[in-house]
Coordinates of C-alpha atoms in Angstrom, one line a residue:
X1 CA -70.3 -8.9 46.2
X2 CA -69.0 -9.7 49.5
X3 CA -65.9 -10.8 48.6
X4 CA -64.9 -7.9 46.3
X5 CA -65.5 -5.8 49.5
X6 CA -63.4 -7.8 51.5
X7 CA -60.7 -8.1 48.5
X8 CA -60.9 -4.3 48.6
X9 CA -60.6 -3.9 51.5
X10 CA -57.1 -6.2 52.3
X11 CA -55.9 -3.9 49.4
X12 CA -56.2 -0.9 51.5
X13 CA -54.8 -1.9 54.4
X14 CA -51.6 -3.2 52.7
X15 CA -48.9 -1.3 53.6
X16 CA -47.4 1.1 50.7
X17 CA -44.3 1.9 51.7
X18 CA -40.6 -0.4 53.6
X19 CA -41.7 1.1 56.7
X20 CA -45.5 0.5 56.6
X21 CA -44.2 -2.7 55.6
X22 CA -42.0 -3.5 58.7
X23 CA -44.3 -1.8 61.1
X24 CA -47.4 -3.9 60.0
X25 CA -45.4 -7.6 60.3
X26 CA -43.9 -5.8 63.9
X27 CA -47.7 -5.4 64.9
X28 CA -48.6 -8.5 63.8
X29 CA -46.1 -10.2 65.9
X30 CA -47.0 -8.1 68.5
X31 CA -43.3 -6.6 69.3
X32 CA -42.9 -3.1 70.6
X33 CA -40.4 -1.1 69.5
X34 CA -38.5 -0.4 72.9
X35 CA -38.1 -4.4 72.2
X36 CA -36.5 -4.1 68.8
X37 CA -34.2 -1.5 69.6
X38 CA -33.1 -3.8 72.7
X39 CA -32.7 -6.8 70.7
X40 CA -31.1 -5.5 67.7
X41 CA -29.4 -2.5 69.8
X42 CA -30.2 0.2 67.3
X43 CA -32.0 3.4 68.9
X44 CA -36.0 4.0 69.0
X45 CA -35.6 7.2 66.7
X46 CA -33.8 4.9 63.7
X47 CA -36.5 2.3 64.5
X48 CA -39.3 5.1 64.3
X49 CA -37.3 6.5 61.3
X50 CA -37.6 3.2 59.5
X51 CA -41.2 2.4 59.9
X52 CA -42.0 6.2 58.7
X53 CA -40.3 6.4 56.1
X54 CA -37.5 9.3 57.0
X55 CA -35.1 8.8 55.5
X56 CA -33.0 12.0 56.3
X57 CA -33.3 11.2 60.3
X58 CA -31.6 8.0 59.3
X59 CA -27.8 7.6 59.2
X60 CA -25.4 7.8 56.1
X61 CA -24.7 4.9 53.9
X62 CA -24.1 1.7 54.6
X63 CA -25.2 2.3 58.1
X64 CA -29.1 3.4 57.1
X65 CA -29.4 0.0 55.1
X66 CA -27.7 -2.1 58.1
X67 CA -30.2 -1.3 60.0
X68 CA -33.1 -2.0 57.6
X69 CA -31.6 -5.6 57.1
X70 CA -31.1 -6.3 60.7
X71 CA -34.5 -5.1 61.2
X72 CA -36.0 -7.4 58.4
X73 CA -34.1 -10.4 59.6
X74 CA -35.2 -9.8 63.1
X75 CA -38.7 -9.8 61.9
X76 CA -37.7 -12.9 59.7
X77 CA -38.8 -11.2 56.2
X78 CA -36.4 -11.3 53.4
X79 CA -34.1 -8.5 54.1
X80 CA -32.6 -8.7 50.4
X81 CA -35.9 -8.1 49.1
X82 CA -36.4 -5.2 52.0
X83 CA -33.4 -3.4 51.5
X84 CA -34.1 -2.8 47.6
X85 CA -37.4 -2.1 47.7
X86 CA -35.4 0.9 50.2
X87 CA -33.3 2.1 47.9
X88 CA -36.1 2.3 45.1
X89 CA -37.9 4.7 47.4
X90 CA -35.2 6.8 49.1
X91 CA -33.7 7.3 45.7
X92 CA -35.0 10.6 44.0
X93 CA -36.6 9.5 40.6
X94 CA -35.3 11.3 37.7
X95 CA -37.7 13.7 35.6
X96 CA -38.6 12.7 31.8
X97 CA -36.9 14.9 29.6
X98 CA -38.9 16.0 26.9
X99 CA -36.8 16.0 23.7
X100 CA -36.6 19.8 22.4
X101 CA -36.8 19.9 18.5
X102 CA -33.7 21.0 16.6
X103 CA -34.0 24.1 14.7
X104 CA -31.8 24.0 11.8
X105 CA -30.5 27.9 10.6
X106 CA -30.4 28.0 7.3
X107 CA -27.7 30.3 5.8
X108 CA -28.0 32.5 2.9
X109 CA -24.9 33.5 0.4
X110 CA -24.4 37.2 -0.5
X111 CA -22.4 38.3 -2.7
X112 CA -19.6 40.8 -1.0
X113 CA -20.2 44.6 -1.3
X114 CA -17.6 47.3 -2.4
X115 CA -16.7 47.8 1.3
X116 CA -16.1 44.8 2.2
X117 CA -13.9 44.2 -0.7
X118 CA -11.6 47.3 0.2
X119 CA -10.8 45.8 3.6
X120 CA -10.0 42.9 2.6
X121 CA -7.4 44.0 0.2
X122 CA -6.3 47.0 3.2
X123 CA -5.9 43.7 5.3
X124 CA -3.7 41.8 3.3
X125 CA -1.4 44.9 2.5
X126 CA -1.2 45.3 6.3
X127 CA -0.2 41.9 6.6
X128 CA 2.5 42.1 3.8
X129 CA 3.9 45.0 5.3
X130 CA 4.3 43.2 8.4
X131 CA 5.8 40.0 7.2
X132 CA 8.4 42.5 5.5
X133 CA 9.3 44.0 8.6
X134 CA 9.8 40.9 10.4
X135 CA 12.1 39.0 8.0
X136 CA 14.2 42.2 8.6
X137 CA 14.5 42.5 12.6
X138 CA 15.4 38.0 11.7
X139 CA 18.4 39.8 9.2
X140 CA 19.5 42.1 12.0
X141 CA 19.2 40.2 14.7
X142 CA 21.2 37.1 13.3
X143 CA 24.0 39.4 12.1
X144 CA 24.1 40.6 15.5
X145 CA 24.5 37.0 17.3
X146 CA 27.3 36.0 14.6
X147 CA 29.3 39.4 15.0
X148 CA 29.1 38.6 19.1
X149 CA 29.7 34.8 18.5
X150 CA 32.9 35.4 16.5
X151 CA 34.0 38.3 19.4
X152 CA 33.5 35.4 21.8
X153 CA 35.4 32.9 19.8
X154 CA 39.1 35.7 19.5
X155 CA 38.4 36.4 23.4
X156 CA 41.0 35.1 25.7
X157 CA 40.6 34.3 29.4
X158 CA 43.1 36.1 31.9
X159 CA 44.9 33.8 34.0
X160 CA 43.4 32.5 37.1
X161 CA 46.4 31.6 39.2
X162 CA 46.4 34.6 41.0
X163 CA 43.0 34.9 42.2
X164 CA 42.6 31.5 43.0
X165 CA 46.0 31.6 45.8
X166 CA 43.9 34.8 47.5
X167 CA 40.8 32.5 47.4
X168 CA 43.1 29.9 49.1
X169 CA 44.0 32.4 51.4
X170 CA 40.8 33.5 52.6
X171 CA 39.7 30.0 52.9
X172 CA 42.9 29.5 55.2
X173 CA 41.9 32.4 57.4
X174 CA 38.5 31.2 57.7
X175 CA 39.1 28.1 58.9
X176 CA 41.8 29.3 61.2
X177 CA 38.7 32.1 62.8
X178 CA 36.2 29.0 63.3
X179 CA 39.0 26.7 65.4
X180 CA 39.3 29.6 67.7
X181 CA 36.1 30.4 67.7
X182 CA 35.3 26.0 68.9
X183 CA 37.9 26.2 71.6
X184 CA 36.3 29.3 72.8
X185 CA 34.1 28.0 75.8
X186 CA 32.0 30.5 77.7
X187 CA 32.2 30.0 81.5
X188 CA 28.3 30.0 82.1
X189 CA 27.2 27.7 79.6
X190 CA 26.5 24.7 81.7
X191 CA 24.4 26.5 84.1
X192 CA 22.3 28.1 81.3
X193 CA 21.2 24.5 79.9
X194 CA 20.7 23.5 83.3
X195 CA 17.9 26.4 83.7
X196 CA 16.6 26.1 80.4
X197 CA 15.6 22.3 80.7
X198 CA 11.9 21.6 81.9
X199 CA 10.3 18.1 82.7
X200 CA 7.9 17.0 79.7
X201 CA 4.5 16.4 80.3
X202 CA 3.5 12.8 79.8
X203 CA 1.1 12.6 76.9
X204 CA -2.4 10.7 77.3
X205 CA -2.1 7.4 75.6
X206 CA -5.5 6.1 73.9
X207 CA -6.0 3.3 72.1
X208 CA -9.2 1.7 71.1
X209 CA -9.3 -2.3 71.5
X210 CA -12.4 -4.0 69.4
X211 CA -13.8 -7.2 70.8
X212 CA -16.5 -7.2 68.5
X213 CA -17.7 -5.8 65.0
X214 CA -19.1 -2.6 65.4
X215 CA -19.0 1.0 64.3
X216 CA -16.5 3.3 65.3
X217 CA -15.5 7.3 64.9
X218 CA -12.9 9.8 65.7
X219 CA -13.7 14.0 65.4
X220 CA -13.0 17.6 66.4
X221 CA -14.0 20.5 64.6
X222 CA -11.1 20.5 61.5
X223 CA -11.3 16.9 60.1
X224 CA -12.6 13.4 61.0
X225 CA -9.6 11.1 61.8
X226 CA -11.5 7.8 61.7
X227 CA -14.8 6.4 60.6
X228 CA -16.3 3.1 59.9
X229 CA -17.0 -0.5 61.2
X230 CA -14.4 -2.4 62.5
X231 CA -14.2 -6.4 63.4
X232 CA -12.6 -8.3 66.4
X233 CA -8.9 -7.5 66.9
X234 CA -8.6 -4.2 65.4
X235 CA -6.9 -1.7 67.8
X236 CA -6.6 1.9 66.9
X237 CA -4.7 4.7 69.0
X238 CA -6.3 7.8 68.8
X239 CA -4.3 10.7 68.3
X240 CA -3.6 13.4 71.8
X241 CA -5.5 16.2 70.9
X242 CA -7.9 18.4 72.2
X243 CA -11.7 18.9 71.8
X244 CA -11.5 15.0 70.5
X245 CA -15.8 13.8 69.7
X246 CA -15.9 10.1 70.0
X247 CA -19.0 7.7 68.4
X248 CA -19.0 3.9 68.8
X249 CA -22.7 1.8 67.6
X250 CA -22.1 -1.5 69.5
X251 CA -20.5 0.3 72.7
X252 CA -20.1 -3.3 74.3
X253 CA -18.1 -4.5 72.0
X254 CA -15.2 -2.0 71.8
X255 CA -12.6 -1.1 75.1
X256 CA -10.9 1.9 75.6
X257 CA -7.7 2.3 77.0
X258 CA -6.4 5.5 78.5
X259 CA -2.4 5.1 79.7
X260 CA -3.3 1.2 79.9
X261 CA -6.3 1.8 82.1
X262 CA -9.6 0.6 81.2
X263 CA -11.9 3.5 81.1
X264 CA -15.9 3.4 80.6
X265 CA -16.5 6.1 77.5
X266 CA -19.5 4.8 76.2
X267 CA -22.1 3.2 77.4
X268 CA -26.2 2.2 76.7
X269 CA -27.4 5.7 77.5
X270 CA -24.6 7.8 75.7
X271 CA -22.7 6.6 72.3
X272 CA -22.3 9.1 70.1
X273 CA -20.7 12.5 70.6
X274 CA -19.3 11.8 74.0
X275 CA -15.8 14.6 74.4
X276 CA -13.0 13.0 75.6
X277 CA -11.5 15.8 77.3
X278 CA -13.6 14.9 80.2
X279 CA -11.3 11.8 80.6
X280 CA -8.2 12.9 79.9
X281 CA -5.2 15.4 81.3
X282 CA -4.8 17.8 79.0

């Protein structure tokens, strides 16, 4: 008897769900989970997230299940094993359909009424009458095209040498209008470029230097420009805009350069949704 209650009693404090899972084997070890996030550098809210189960407070695919497996490796379970159980649970399980009998109609045959009979025989007429018609607008109209065909055929162009000396005329007064008009030089021309030209503004120069693999995106209110993780030597120059967001996971392993100076964007208190107008000259 003792044992059954002790048997029970394991089975009811074994953890039901990934998170319970992860949290329990965290206890166990006695880790905290300021100390996870640290070591793994993944925020307290994901870790939190993870152990409870939320999965709408967690990040977007692949990122949500990067996390679970660097969390189950950290704690040294098999994070295979974890990350599949995960998506057995997050996904939505799909109702049984119940198969709805088929009801077959069953037609009857009835013989056609006196009415029925009349319209039919009214309908064909009307069709007759209208195949008639049409075979004789196909007479009319093909007598028509031969009659203009054989006018065409006993038609006889003018002669074109005339009109085409006055075209060579005009053309020859045209060209003589636009040489005067190119020597033509207005006095005040040079003055007026002069006033009109205004030094440029230098853009802002940004590029985006990766040391290390981490995650990495580019925003403003219209589109997303780039998104995703990124390995060592990947360099990226992010477009002169305004109202630019920029994210980054692993903020120590990516450099930002802004007109080839290195500037501090991101850092352990502030990743993610950091403006870059507040660095730049716009």
């Amino acid at each position: 008897m003792e044992q059954d209650n002790k048997t029970t009693e394991q089975n009811s404090q074994e953890p039901a769900t990934v998170g319970m899972f992860l949290k329990y084997t965290r206890q166990n070890q006695k880790k905290s989970v300021e100390a996870v996030a640290k070591a793994l550098c993944i925020r307290k809210i994901y870790i939190k997230a993870i152990e409870e189960s939320d999965f709408n407070e967690l990040p977007p695919v692949p990122y949500g299940i990067g996390f679970i497996r660097s969390y189950a490796d950290y704690l040294g379970l098999n994070a295979e094993r974890i990350v599949q159980c995960y998506k057995e649970e997050s996904m939505p399980k799909k109702n049984d359909t119940v198969a709805k009998p088929i009801v077959k109609k069953h037609t009857t045959l009835t013989m056609p009424n006196f009415k029925q009979i009349l319209v039919g025989i009214c309908l064909v007429l009307v069709l007759y009458l209208l195949v008639l018609a049409f075979g004789r607008d196909n007479v009319t109209t093909e007598s028509e095209v031969s009659d203009n065909i054989a006018v065409e055929e006993n038609y006889v162009e003018p002669e074109v040498e005339n009109v085409v000396e006055e075209q060579v005329a005009l053309v020859v007064e045209e060209d003589t209008v636009t040489v005067v008009e190119e020597n033509y030089v207005e006095p005040e021309v040079e003055n007026v470029v002069e006033t009109n030209l205004n030094p440029v503004e230098q853009k802002n120069k940004i590029v985006v230097k990766f040391n290390g693999e981490s995650w990495f995106e580019v925003k403003d209110d219209k589109q997303v420009y780039i998104s995703g993780i990124y390995q060592k030597g990947f360099e990226y120059e992010v477009p002169d805009v305004p109202n630019l967001i920029f994210s980054v996971g692993r903020y120590f392993n990516v450099d930002v350069f802004i007109n080839d100076e290195l500037v501090k964007v991101a850092g352990p208190k502030k990743q993610t949704n950091i403006k870059l107008d507040d660095f730049l000259n716009h």
